[in-house]
Amino acid sequence: MAQDMLLGNEEPSKSKETYLEKFCLQAKAATGAALLDVIRQALEAPNVFVFGELLAEPSVSQLKDGPDGKHFDTLNLFAYGTYRDYRAQPHKFIELSPAMQKKLQHLTIVSLAIKAKSIPYAVLLSELEIGNVRHLEDVIIEAIYADIIHGKLFQNTRVLEVDYAQGRDIPPGYTSQIVDTLQAWVNSCDSVSNCIEMQIKYANAEKSKRMINKERVEQDLINLKKVLKSQTSDSDENMQIDTHGPGTSSGLGPSELRKKPTKLRNPRSAAGRCYFVAVLQCYMFS
């Protein structure tokens, strides 16, 4: 049984970048505890799933090596990390509220969906550290309604089939890897294009050969027909019997005269027919 959770026709009323922009403006003017509160609000906001611009704010960047570095690390986790990263070293981050943990699980699903379009339930249960399938499906449905992924839940095969996944923030230094990947793809396309061009040239050359061979065989057939026609005409003339010639004075009776004008096989005509058959066979199998 497949449960279709595709929401591709639904459009959010407000872009996610607009929601993040509000927190970026607040972070510009905030310091101290107010800035930390802005970060917490951004992490809990249900419509904010990208954090790169907020991380780039000078006031937020200054937190990295200060006493409130956990807030910066937590924001960095939500921008680039997963729920498993959080569970591996929870002491490095601030204490997450239930809403924050749920959002981090949603972002983890997005990361998995970017890498694979078919995700087994077993992988999701492990990555999200969820104990039962029902809870897992609820989390996936929430992510679908949040419009960060589109897909279908196949309960019989326990698989999430992904049709769309929202992109996440690009880590610093990752741009070069994207360029390398795109360049490899371009090189692969060039190789395929060159192979196709070679196949086209080969096909055109073979077609040209066949056309030339066809024209040659057709011309040979025309010439052969002329030869056969000429030989048949000569043979008919040679086989005619003159009943008024010397044969009548030799004492041959009418019955013997009727037996005599039998056509003899003309060797030249037989050879011509053999050549005709050979040309036909050549034309058929060329």
GROMACS .gro file of C-alpha atoms in nm:
model
  286
    1MET     CA    1   0.000   0.000   0.000
    2ALA     CA    2   0.147   0.335  -0.101
    3GLN     CA    3   0.062   0.649   0.087
    4ASP     CA    4   0.109   0.945  -0.146
    5MET     CA    5   0.246   1.249   0.031
    6LEU     CA    6   0.334   1.455  -0.276
    7LEU     CA    7   0.259   1.822  -0.225
    8GLY     CA    8   0.421   1.959  -0.539
    9ASN     CA    9   0.120   2.172  -0.633
   10GLU     CA   10   0.118   2.363  -0.306
   11GLU     CA   11   0.314   2.686  -0.299
   12PRO     CA   12   0.420   2.852   0.024
   13SER     CA   13   0.262   3.190   0.075
   14LYS     CA   14   0.592   3.342   0.179
   15SER     CA   15   0.947   3.244   0.082
   16LYS     CA   16   1.176   3.093   0.346
   17GLU     CA   17   1.442   3.353   0.263
   18THR     CA   18   1.203   3.626   0.375
   19TYR     CA   19   1.161   3.465   0.717
   20LEU     CA   20   1.539   3.437   0.758
   21GLU     CA   21   1.588   3.798   0.650
   22LYS     CA   22   1.387   3.911   0.951
   23PHE     CA   23   1.628   3.738   1.191
   24CYS     CA   24   1.930   3.872   1.002
   25LEU     CA   25   1.803   4.229   1.048
   26GLN     CA   26   1.744   4.166   1.418
   27ALA     CA   27   2.095   4.017   1.457
   28LYS     CA   28   2.255   4.329   1.307
   29ALA     CA   29   2.120   4.548   1.586
   30ALA     CA   30   2.136   4.296   1.872
   31THR     CA   31   2.418   4.221   2.116
   32GLY     CA   32   2.466   4.006   2.424
   33ALA     CA   33   2.162   3.818   2.550
   34ALA     CA   34   1.938   3.975   2.283
   35LEU     CA   35   2.156   3.829   2.009
   36LEU     CA   36   2.147   3.484   2.170
   37ASP     CA   37   1.768   3.509   2.186
   38VAL     CA   38   1.753   3.593   1.814
   39ILE     CA   39   1.957   3.279   1.738
   40ARG     CA   40   1.725   3.063   1.950
   41GLN     CA   41   1.418   3.207   1.780
   42ALA     CA   42   1.567   3.138   1.437
   43LEU     CA   43   1.643   2.777   1.536
   44GLU     CA   44   1.285   2.723   1.654
   45ALA     CA   45   1.109   2.913   1.372
   46PRO     CA   46   0.900   2.661   1.175
   47ASN     CA   47   0.963   2.829   0.837
   48VAL     CA   48   1.341   2.877   0.856
   49PHE     CA   49   1.556   2.592   0.721
   50VAL     CA   50   1.865   2.778   0.593
   51PHE     CA   51   2.102   2.969   0.818
   52GLY     CA   52   2.403   3.068   0.606
   53GLU     CA   53   2.316   3.438   0.592
   54LEU     CA   54   2.262   3.453   0.967
   55LEU     CA   55   2.596   3.281   1.027
   56ALA     CA   56   2.765   3.538   0.805
   57GLU     CA   57   2.645   3.832   1.018
   58PRO     CA   58   2.950   3.991   1.188
   59SER     CA   59   2.780   3.998   1.527
   60VAL     CA   60   2.709   3.624   1.503
   61SER     CA   61   3.056   3.537   1.372
   62GLN     CA   62   3.211   3.705   1.679
   63LEU     CA   63   3.047   3.446   1.902
   64LYS     CA   64   3.262   3.166   1.762
   65ASP     CA   65   3.560   3.206   1.997
   66GLY     CA   66   3.378   3.372   2.287
   67PRO     CA   67   3.199   3.240   2.595
   68ASP     CA   68   2.881   3.195   2.393
   69GLY     CA   69   3.049   2.982   2.128
   70LYS     CA   70   2.794   2.704   2.178
   71HIS     CA   71   2.529   2.922   2.018
   72PHE     CA   72   2.750   2.968   1.712
   73ASP     CA   73   2.826   2.594   1.698
   74THR     CA   74   2.456   2.511   1.729
   75LEU     CA   75   2.369   2.749   1.447
   76ASN     CA   76   2.648   2.591   1.241
   77LEU     CA   77   2.504   2.246   1.320
   78PHE     CA   78   2.162   2.346   1.187
   79ALA     CA   79   2.320   2.493   0.875
   80TYR     CA   80   2.542   2.198   0.780
   81GLY     CA   81   2.500   1.910   1.026
   82THR     CA   82   2.260   1.628   1.108
   83TYR     CA   83   2.079   1.485   1.407
   84ARG     CA   84   2.345   1.216   1.442
   85ASP     CA   85   2.615   1.487   1.469
   86TYR     CA   86   2.422   1.639   1.755
   87ARG     CA   87   2.374   1.306   1.934
   88ALA     CA   88   2.743   1.221   1.896
   89GLN     CA   89   2.860   1.532   2.086
   90PRO     CA   90   2.564   1.698   2.260
   91HIS     CA   91   2.795   1.882   2.504
   92LYS     CA   92   2.925   2.101   2.217
   93PHE     CA   93   2.586   2.259   2.161
   94ILE     CA   94   2.318   2.437   2.357
   95GLU     CA   95   2.034   2.229   2.494
   96LEU     CA   96   1.783   2.179   2.217
   97SER     CA   97   1.414   2.227   2.274
   98PRO     CA   98   1.171   1.969   2.131
   99ALA     CA   99   1.099   2.205   1.840
  100MET     CA  100   1.471   2.239   1.767
  101GLN     CA  101   1.524   1.863   1.778
  102LYS     CA  102   1.231   1.806   1.543
  103LYS     CA  103   1.366   2.064   1.296
  104LEU     CA  104   1.712   1.905   1.306
  105GLN     CA  105   1.551   1.571   1.225
  106HIS     CA  106   1.371   1.731   0.929
  107LEU     CA  107   1.699   1.877   0.806
  108THR     CA  108   1.860   1.535   0.839
  109ILE     CA  109   1.589   1.389   0.614
  110VAL     CA  110   1.668   1.662   0.361
  111SER     CA  111   2.039   1.570   0.368
  112LEU     CA  112   1.954   1.204   0.307
  113ALA     CA  113   1.710   1.295   0.028
  114ILE     CA  114   1.976   1.498  -0.150
  115LYS     CA  115   2.207   1.195  -0.160
  116ALA     CA  116   1.949   0.929  -0.251
  117LYS     CA  117   1.599   0.932  -0.400
  118SER     CA  118   1.500   0.606  -0.232
  119ILE     CA  119   1.559   0.592   0.144
  120PRO     CA  120   1.480   0.275   0.340
  121TYR     CA  121   1.299   0.313   0.671
  122ALA     CA  122   1.591   0.134   0.841
  123VAL     CA  123   1.829   0.416   0.742
  124LEU     CA  124   1.588   0.684   0.859
  125LEU     CA  125   1.524   0.508   1.191
  126SER     CA  126   1.899   0.488   1.251
  127GLU     CA  127   1.988   0.843   1.145
  128LEU     CA  128   1.700   1.003   1.335
  129GLU     CA  129   1.727   0.765   1.633
  130ILE     CA  130   1.355   0.693   1.629
  131GLY     CA  131   1.226   0.377   1.792
  132ASN     CA  132   0.915   0.293   1.590
  133VAL     CA  133   0.785   0.325   1.235
  134ARG     CA  134   0.471   0.516   1.326
  135HIS     CA  135   0.672   0.796   1.485
  136LEU     CA  136   0.907   0.798   1.185
  137GLU     CA  137   0.620   0.837   0.939
  138ASP     CA  138   0.481   1.126   1.144
  139VAL     CA  139   0.819   1.303   1.125
  140ILE     CA  140   0.840   1.248   0.748
  141ILE     CA  141   0.485   1.376   0.694
  142GLU     CA  142   0.571   1.688   0.895
  143ALA     CA  143   0.874   1.747   0.671
  144ILE     CA  144   0.656   1.709   0.362
  145TYR     CA  145   0.402   1.958   0.494
  146ALA     CA  146   0.688   2.194   0.575
  147ASP     CA  147   0.759   2.187   0.198
  148ILE     CA  148   1.125   2.090   0.238
  149ILE     CA  149   1.077   1.752   0.068
  150HIS     CA  150   0.818   1.600  -0.165
  151GLY     CA  151   0.774   1.225  -0.181
  152LYS     CA  152   0.577   0.910  -0.115
  153LEU     CA  153   0.576   0.666   0.174
  154PHE     CA  154   0.560   0.301   0.065
  155GLN     CA  155   0.451   0.121   0.378
  156ASN     CA  156   0.463  -0.228   0.226
  157THR     CA  157   0.830  -0.198   0.125
  158ARG     CA  158   0.920   0.048   0.406
  159VAL     CA  159   1.077   0.301   0.171
  160LEU     CA  160   1.056   0.678   0.128
  161GLU     CA  161   1.065   0.770  -0.241
  162VAL     CA  162   1.180   1.131  -0.279
  163ASP     CA  163   1.060   1.350  -0.567
  164TYR     CA  164   1.210   1.678  -0.446
  165ALA     CA  165   1.436   1.798  -0.166
  166GLN     CA  166   1.515   2.154  -0.070
  167GLY     CA  167   1.883   2.246  -0.080
  168ARG     CA  168   2.078   2.310   0.238
  169ASP     CA  169   2.349   2.566   0.311
  170ILE     CA  170   2.679   2.507   0.133
  171PRO     CA  171   2.969   2.461   0.379
  172PRO     CA  172   3.273   2.688   0.340
  173GLY     CA  173   3.521   2.545   0.091
  174TYR     CA  174   3.262   2.310  -0.060
  175THR     CA  175   3.220   2.523  -0.372
  176SER     CA  176   3.535   2.378  -0.529
  177GLN     CA  177   3.390   2.026  -0.491
  178ILE     CA  178   3.073   2.140  -0.667
  179VAL     CA  179   3.283   2.285  -0.951
  180ASP     CA  180   3.479   1.958  -0.981
  181THR     CA  181   3.157   1.757  -0.989
  182LEU     CA  182   3.005   1.980  -1.257
  183GLN     CA  183   3.327   1.967  -1.460
  184ALA     CA  184   3.329   1.587  -1.443
  185TRP     CA  185   2.969   1.588  -1.563
  186VAL     CA  186   3.059   1.820  -1.854
  187ASN     CA  187   3.351   1.595  -1.950
  188SER     CA  188   3.122   1.293  -1.943
  189CYS     CA  189   2.871   1.473  -2.168
  190ASP     CA  190   3.151   1.563  -2.410
  191SER     CA  191   3.262   1.200  -2.428
  192VAL     CA  192   2.908   1.084  -2.501
  193SER     CA  193   2.868   1.355  -2.765
  194ASN     CA  194   3.194   1.255  -2.937
  195CYS     CA  195   3.089   0.889  -2.935
  196ILE     CA  196   2.754   0.978  -3.092
  197GLU     CA  197   2.927   1.185  -3.363
  198MET     CA  198   3.156   0.892  -3.446
  199GLN     CA  199   2.858   0.659  -3.474
  200ILE     CA  200   2.682   0.908  -3.704
  201LYS     CA  201   2.989   0.930  -3.930
  202TYR     CA  202   3.017   0.551  -3.942
  203ALA     CA  203   2.647   0.513  -4.022
  204ASN     CA  204   2.670   0.772  -4.301
  205ALA     CA  205   2.976   0.599  -4.449
  206GLU     CA  206   2.800   0.262  -4.446
  207LYS     CA  207   2.493   0.416  -4.606
  208SER     CA  208   2.709   0.568  -4.882
  209LYS     CA  209   2.875   0.230  -4.948
  210ARG     CA  210   2.537   0.058  -4.973
  211MET     CA  211   2.405   0.322  -5.212
  212ILE     CA  212   2.708   0.285  -5.440
  213ASN     CA  213   2.679  -0.094  -5.431
  214LYS     CA  214   2.307  -0.073  -5.507
  215GLU     CA  215   2.367   0.151  -5.807
  216ARG     CA  216   2.640  -0.086  -5.935
  217VAL     CA  217   2.416  -0.392  -5.902
  218GLU     CA  218   2.124  -0.217  -6.071
  219GLN     CA  219   2.349  -0.119  -6.361
  220ASP     CA  220   2.476  -0.478  -6.386
  221LEU     CA  221   2.116  -0.600  -6.399
  222ILE     CA  222   2.036  -0.359  -6.679
  223ASN     CA  223   2.341  -0.471  -6.878
  224LEU     CA  224   2.260  -0.839  -6.814
  225LYS     CA  225   1.905  -0.797  -6.935
  226LYS     CA  226   2.037  -0.648  -7.258
  227VAL     CA  227   2.277  -0.941  -7.307
  228LEU     CA  228   2.008  -1.202  -7.237
  229LYS     CA  229   1.767  -1.032  -7.472
  230SER     CA  230   2.028  -1.030  -7.748
  231GLN     CA  231   2.121  -1.398  -7.692
  232THR     CA  232   1.756  -1.508  -7.692
  233SER     CA  233   1.697  -1.331  -8.022
  234ASP     CA  234   2.004  -1.496  -8.180
  235SER     CA  235   1.901  -1.840  -8.054
  236ASP     CA  236   1.550  -1.809  -8.196
  237GLU     CA  237   1.684  -1.718  -8.538
  238ASN     CA  238   1.928  -2.014  -8.543
  239MET     CA  239   1.658  -2.265  -8.444
  240GLN     CA  240   1.418  -2.182  -8.727
  241ILE     CA  241   1.389  -2.466  -8.985
  242ASP     CA  242   1.358  -2.396  -9.355
  243THR     CA  243   1.109  -2.659  -9.477
  244HIS     CA  244   1.173  -2.554  -9.835
  245GLY     CA  245   1.551  -2.608  -9.817
  246PRO     CA  246   1.768  -2.905  -9.907
  247GLY     CA  247   1.624  -3.113  -9.625
  248THR     CA  248   1.306  -3.186  -9.823
  249SER     CA  249   1.495  -3.342 -10.114
  250SER     CA  250   1.679  -3.592  -9.898
  251GLY     CA  251   1.374  -3.806  -9.860
  252LEU     CA  252   1.278  -3.714  -9.501
  253GLY     CA  253   0.916  -3.772  -9.418
  254PRO     CA  254   0.683  -3.525  -9.252
  255SER     CA  255   0.711  -3.699  -8.914
  256GLU     CA  256   1.089  -3.669  -8.920
  257LEU     CA  257   1.067  -3.306  -9.011
  258ARG     CA  258   0.845  -3.246  -8.707
  259LYS     CA  259   1.098  -3.409  -8.474
  260LYS     CA  260   1.397  -3.217  -8.606
  261PRO     CA  261   1.318  -2.858  -8.506
  262THR     CA  262   1.379  -2.917  -8.130
  263LYS     CA  263   1.556  -2.627  -7.956
  264LEU     CA  264   1.906  -2.706  -7.841
  265ARG     CA  265   2.034  -2.558  -7.520
  266ASN     CA  266   2.249  -2.258  -7.597
  267PRO     CA  267   2.564  -2.261  -7.377
  268ARG     CA  268   2.598  -1.886  -7.395
  269SER     CA  269   2.237  -1.839  -7.283
  270ALA     CA  270   2.283  -2.081  -6.988
  271ALA     CA  271   2.599  -1.901  -6.877
  272GLY     CA  272   2.413  -1.572  -6.891
  273ARG     CA  273   2.136  -1.705  -6.669
  274CYS     CA  274   2.392  -1.827  -6.412
  275TYR     CA  275   2.550  -1.483  -6.408
  276PHE     CA  276   2.204  -1.329  -6.368
  277VAL     CA  277   2.138  -1.549  -6.061
  278ALA     CA  278   2.478  -1.460  -5.916
  279VAL     CA  279   2.409  -1.088  -5.953
  280LEU     CA  280   2.070  -1.126  -5.787
  281GLN     CA  281   2.225  -1.310  -5.492
  282CYS     CA  282   2.491  -1.042  -5.460
  283TYR     CA  283   2.223  -0.774  -5.453
  284MET     CA  284   2.012  -0.959  -5.195
  285PHE     CA  285   2.294  -1.020  -4.945
  286SER     CA  286   2.488  -0.696  -4.992
   0.00000   0.00000   0.00000
